[in-house]
mmCIF file of C-alpha atoms in Angstrom:
data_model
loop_
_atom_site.group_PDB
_atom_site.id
_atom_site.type_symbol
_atom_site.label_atom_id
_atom_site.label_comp_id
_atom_site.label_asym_id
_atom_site.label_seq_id
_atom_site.Cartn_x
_atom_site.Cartn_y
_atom_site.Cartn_z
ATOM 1 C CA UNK A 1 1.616 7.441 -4.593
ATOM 2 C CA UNK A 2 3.283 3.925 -3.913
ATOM 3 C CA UNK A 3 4.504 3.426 -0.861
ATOM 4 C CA UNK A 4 6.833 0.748 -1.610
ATOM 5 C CA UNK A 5 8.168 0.724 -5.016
ATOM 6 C CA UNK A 6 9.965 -2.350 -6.693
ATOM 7 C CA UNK A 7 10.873 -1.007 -10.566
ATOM 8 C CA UNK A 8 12.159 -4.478 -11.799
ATOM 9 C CA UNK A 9 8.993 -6.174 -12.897
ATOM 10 C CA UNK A 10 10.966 -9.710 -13.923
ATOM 11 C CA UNK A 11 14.734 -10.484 -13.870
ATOM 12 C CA UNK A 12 16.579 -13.298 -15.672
ATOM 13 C CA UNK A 13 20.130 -14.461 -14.263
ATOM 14 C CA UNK A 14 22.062 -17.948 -15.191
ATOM 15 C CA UNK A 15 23.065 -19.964 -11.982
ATOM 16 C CA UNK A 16 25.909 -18.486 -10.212
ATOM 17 C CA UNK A 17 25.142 -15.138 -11.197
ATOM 18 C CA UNK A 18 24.468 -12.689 -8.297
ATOM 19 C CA UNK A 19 21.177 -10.702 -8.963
ATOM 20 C CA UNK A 20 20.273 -7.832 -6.587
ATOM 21 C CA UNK A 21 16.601 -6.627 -6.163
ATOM 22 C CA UNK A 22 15.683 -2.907 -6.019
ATOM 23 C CA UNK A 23 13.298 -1.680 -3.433
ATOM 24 C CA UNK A 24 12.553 2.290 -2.576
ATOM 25 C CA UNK A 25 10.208 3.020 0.267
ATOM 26 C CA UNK A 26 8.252 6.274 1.378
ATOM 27 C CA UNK A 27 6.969 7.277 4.365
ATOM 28 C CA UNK A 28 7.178 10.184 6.834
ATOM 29 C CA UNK A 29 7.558 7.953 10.100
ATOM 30 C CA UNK A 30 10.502 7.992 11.986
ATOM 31 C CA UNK A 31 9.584 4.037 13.146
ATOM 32 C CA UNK A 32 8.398 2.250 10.335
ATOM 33 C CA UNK A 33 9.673 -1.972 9.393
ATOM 34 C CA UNK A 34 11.033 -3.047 6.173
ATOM 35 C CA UNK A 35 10.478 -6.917 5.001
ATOM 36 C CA UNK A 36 11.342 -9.083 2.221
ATOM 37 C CA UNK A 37 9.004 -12.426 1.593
ATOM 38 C CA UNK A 38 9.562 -14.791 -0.607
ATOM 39 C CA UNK A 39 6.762 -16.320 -2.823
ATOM 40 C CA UNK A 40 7.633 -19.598 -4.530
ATOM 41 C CA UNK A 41 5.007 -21.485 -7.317
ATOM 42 C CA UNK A 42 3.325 -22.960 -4.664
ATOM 43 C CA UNK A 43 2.333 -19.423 -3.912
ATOM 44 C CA UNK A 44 2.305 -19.099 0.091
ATOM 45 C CA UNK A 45 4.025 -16.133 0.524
ATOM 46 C CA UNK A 46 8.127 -17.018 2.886
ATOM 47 C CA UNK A 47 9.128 -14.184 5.164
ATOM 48 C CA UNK A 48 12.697 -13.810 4.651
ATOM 49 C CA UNK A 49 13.959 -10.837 7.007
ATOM 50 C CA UNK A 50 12.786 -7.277 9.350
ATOM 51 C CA UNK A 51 14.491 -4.136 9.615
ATOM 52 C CA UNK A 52 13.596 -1.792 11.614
ATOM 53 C CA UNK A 53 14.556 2.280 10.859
ATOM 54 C CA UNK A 54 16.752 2.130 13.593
ATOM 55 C CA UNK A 55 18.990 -0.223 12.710
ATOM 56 C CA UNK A 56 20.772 0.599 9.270
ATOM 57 C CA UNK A 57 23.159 -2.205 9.343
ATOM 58 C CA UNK A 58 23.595 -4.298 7.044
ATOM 59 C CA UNK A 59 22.768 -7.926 7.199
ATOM 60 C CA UNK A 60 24.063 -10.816 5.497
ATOM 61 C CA UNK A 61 22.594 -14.392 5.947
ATOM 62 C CA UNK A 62 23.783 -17.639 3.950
ATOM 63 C CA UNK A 63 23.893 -16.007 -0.058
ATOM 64 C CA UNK A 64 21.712 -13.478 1.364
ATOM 65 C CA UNK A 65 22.368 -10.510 2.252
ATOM 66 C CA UNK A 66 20.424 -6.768 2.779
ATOM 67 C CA UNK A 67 21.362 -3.164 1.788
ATOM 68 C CA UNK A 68 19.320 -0.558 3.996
ATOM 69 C CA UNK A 69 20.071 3.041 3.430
ATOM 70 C CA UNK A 70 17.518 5.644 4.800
ATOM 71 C CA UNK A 71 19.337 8.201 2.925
ATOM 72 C CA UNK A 72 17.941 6.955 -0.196
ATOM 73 C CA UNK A 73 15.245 5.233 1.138
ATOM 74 C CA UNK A 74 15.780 1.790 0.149
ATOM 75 C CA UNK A 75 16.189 -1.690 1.042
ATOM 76 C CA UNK A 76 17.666 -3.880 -1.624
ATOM 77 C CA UNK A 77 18.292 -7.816 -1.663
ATOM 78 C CA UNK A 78 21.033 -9.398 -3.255
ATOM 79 C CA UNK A 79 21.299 -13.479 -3.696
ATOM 80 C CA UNK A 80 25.292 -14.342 -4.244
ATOM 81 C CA UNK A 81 25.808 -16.997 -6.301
ATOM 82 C CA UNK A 82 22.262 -17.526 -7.211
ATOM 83 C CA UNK A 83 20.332 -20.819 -7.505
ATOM 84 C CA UNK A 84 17.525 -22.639 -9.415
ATOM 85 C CA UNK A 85 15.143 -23.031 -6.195
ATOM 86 C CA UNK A 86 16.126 -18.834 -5.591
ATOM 87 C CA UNK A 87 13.548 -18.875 -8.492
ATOM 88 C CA UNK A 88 10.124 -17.053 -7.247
ATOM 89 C CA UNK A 89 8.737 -13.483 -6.972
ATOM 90 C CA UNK A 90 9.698 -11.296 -4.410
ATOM 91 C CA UNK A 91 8.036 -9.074 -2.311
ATOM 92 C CA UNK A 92 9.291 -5.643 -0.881
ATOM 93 C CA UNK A 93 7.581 -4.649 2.031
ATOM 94 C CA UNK A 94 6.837 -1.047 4.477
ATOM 95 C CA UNK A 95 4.765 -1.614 8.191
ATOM 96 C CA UNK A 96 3.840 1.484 9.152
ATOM 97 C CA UNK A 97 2.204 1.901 12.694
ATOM 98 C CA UNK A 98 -1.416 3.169 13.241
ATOM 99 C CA UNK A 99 -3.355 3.998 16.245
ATOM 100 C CA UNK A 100 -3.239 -0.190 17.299
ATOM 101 C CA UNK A 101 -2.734 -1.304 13.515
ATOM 102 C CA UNK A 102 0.681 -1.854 12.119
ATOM 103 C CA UNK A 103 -0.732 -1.365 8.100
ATOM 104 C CA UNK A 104 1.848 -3.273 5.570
ATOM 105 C CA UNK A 105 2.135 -1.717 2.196
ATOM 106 C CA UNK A 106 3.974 -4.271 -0.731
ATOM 107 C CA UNK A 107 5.386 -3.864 -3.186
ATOM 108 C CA UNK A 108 4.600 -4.581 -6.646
ATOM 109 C CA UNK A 109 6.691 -7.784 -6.474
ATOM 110 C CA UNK A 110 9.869 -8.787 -8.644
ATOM 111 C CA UNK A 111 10.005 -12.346 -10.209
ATOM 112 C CA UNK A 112 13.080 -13.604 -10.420
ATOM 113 C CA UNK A 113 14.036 -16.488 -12.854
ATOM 114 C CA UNK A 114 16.914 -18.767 -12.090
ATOM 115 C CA UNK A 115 18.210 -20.630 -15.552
ATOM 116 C CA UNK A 116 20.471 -23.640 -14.760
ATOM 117 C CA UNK B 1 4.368 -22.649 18.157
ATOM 118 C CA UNK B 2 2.131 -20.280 15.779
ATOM 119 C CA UNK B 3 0.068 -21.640 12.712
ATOM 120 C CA UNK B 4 -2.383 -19.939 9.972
ATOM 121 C CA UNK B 5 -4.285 -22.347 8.047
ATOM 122 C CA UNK B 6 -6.883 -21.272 5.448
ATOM 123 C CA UNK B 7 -9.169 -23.165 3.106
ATOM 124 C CA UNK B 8 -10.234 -23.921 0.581
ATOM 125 C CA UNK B 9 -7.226 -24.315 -1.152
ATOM 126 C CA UNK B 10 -8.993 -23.950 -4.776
ATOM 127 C CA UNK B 11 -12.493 -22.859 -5.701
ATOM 128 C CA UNK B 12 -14.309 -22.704 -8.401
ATOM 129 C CA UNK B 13 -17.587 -20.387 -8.695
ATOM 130 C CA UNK B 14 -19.609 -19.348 -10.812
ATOM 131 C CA UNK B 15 -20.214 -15.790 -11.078
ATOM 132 C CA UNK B 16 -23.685 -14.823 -8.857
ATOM 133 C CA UNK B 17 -22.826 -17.485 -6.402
ATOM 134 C CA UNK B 18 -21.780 -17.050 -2.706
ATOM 135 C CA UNK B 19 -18.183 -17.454 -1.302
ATOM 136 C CA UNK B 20 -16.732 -17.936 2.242
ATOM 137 C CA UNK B 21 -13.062 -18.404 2.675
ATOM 138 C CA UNK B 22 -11.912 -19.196 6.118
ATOM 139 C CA UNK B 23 -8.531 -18.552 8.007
ATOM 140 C CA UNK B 24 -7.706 -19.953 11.328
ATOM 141 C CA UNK B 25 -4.942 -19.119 13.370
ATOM 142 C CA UNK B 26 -3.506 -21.683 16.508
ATOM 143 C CA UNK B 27 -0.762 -20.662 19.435
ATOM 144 C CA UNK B 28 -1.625 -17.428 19.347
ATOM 145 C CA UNK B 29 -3.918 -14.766 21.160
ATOM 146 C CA UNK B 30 -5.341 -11.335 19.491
ATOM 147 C CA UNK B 31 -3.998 -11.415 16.749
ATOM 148 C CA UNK B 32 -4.209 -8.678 14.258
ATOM 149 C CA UNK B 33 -5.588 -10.333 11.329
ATOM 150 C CA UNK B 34 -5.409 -9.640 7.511
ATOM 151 C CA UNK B 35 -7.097 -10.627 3.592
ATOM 152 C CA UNK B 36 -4.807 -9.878 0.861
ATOM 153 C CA UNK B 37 -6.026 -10.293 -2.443
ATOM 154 C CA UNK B 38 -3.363 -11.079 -5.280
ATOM 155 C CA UNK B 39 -4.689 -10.716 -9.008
ATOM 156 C CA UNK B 40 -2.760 -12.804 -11.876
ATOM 157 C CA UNK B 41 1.030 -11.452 -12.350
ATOM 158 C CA UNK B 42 0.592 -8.314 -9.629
ATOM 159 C CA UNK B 43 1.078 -7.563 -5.926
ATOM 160 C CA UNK B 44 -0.751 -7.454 -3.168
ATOM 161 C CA UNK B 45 -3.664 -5.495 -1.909
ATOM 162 C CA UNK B 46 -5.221 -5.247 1.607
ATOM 163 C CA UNK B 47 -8.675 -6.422 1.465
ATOM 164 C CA UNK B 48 -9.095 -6.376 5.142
ATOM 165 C CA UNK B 49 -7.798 -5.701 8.555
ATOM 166 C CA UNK B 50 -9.183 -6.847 11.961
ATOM 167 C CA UNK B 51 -7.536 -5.614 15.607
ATOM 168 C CA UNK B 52 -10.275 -7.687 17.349
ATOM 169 C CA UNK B 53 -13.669 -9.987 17.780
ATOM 170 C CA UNK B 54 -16.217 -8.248 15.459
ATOM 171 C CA UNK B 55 -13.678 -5.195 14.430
ATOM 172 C CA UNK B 56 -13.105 -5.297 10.899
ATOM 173 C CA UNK B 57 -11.847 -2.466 8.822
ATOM 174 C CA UNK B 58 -12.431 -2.547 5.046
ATOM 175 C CA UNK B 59 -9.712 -1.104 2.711
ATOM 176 C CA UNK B 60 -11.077 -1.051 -0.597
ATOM 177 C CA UNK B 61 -14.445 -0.823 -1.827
ATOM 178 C CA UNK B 62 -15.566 -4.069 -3.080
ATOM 179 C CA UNK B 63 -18.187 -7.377 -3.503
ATOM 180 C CA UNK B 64 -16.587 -8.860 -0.364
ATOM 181 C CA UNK B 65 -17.187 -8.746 3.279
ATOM 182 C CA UNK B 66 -15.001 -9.887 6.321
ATOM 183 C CA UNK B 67 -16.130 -11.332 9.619
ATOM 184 C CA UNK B 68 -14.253 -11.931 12.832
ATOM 185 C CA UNK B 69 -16.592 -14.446 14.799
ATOM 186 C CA UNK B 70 -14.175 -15.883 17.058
ATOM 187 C CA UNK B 71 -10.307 -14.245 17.859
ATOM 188 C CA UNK B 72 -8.695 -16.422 15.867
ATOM 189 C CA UNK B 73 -11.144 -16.755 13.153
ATOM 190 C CA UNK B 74 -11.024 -14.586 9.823
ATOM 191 C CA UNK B 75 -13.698 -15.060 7.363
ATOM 192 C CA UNK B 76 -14.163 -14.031 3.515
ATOM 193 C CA UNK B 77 -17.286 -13.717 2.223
ATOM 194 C CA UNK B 78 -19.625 -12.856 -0.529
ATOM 195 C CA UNK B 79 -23.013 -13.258 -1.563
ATOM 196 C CA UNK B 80 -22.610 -12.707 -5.087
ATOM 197 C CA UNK B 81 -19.391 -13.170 -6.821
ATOM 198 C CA UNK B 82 -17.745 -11.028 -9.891
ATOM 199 C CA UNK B 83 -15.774 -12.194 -12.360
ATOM 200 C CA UNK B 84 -13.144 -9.847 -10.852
ATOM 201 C CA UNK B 85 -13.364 -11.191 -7.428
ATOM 202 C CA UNK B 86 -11.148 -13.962 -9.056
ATOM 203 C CA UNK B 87 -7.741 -14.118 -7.656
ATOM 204 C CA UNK B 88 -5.165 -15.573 -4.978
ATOM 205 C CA UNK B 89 -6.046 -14.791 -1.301
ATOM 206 C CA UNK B 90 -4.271 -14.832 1.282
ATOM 207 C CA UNK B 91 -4.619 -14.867 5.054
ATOM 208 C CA UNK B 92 -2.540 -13.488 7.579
ATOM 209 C CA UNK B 93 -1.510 -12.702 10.705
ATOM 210 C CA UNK B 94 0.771 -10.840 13.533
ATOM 211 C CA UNK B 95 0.843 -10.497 17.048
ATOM 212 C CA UNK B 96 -0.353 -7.526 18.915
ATOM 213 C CA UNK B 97 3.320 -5.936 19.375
ATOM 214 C CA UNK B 98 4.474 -2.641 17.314
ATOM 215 C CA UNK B 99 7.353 -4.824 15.672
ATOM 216 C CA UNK B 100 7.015 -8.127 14.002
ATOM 217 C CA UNK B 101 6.417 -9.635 10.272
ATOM 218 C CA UNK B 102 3.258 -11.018 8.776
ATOM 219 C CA UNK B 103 2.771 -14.606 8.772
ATOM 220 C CA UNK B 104 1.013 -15.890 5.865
ATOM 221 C CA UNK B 105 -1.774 -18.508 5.177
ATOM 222 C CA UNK B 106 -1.448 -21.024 2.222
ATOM 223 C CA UNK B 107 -3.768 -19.219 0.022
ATOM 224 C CA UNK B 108 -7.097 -19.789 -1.588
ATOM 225 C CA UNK B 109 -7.425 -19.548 -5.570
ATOM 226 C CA UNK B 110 -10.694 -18.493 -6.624
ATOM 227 C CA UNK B 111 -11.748 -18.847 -10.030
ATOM 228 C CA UNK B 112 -15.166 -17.164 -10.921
ATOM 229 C CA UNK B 113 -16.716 -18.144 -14.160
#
């Protein structure tokens, strides 16, 4: 089973629009990390922001901003107001910690396209 | 401050012939260290892990082996490349603590023919 599931496989918005990924984790830790990264054309692969299962706040930086809700096990990104250069793919990701190994599942990735 | 730099940037191979990617991280000491493999249009998937010098965990069965020579050295190798071994790599790392995010290396396209 995935451990990190992203079901939007491409998403077109026009500038301006506000576009919000979908990401649904699984995992029967209590302490587990959640991540967004951010992969441009150039391909090296941006991290954006950590959660940890602890804190469930919300978080909100620039146009960015972060939905975590354990009760549904998910972490979703939305860009406000989105831009050309917000066009990439974007990766959902679990850290899950074993023995002396923190193991990072992604997700399947969601490529967003940013028409001007 | 903490750097990953891998290389080549771009290969070309044809198939049957060997490969060695290399990763190199600076500022940092033990780092866990990590090959992701990214095939056209998909995600990523965990080639290999290292915790240490010479401790290398495989995740996937596959034409590729890993080395750890040095602690903040992470090779990719093979002696006889597939036309499925081509793909992005990528090269990362994190520090030793339970928390933190995965720093990622440039990448290195590989093209077999």
């Amino acid at each position: 089973a995935q451990k990190v599931t992203q079901a939007q496989t491409e998403i077109s918005v026009v500038e301006k629009e506000d576009v919000t990924l979908d990401c649904v984790y699984e995992t029967r830790d209590t302490t587990y990390y959640l991540f967004w990264y951010k992969q441009p054309p150039s391909g090296e692969l941006v991290f954006l922001i950590r959660r940890n299962s602890f804190d469930e706040q919300n978080e909100i930086s620039g146009r960015y901003s972060w939905n975590f809700q354990k009760s549904t096990s998910s972490f979703n990104f939305t860009i406000t107001a989105s831009q050309v250069v917000d066009s990439a793919v974007y990766f959902c990701a679990l850290s899950e910690r074993i023995y002396n190994f923190n193991k990072f599942y992604f997700g399947s990735g969601t490529k967003l396209n940013v028409k001007p | 401050s903490q750097t990953i730099h891998q290389w080549p940037a771009t290969l070309v191979q044809p198939v049957g012939s060997p490969l060695s990617l290399e990763c190199t991280v600076e500022g940092t000491s033990n780092p866990n260290l990590y090959w992701y493999r990214q095939a056209a249009g998909r995600g990523l998937q965990l080639l290999f892990y290292s915790v240490g010098i010479g401790q290398i965990s495989s995740e996937v069965p596959q034409n590729l082996s890993a080395s750890r020579p040095q602690d903040r050295q992470f090779i990719l190798s093979s002696k006889k490349l597939l036309l499925s071994d081509s793909g992005f790599y990528l090269c990362a790392w994190k520090g030793i603590a339970n928390t933190g995010e995965l720093f990622f290396g440039e990448g290195s396209r590989l093209t077999v023919l």
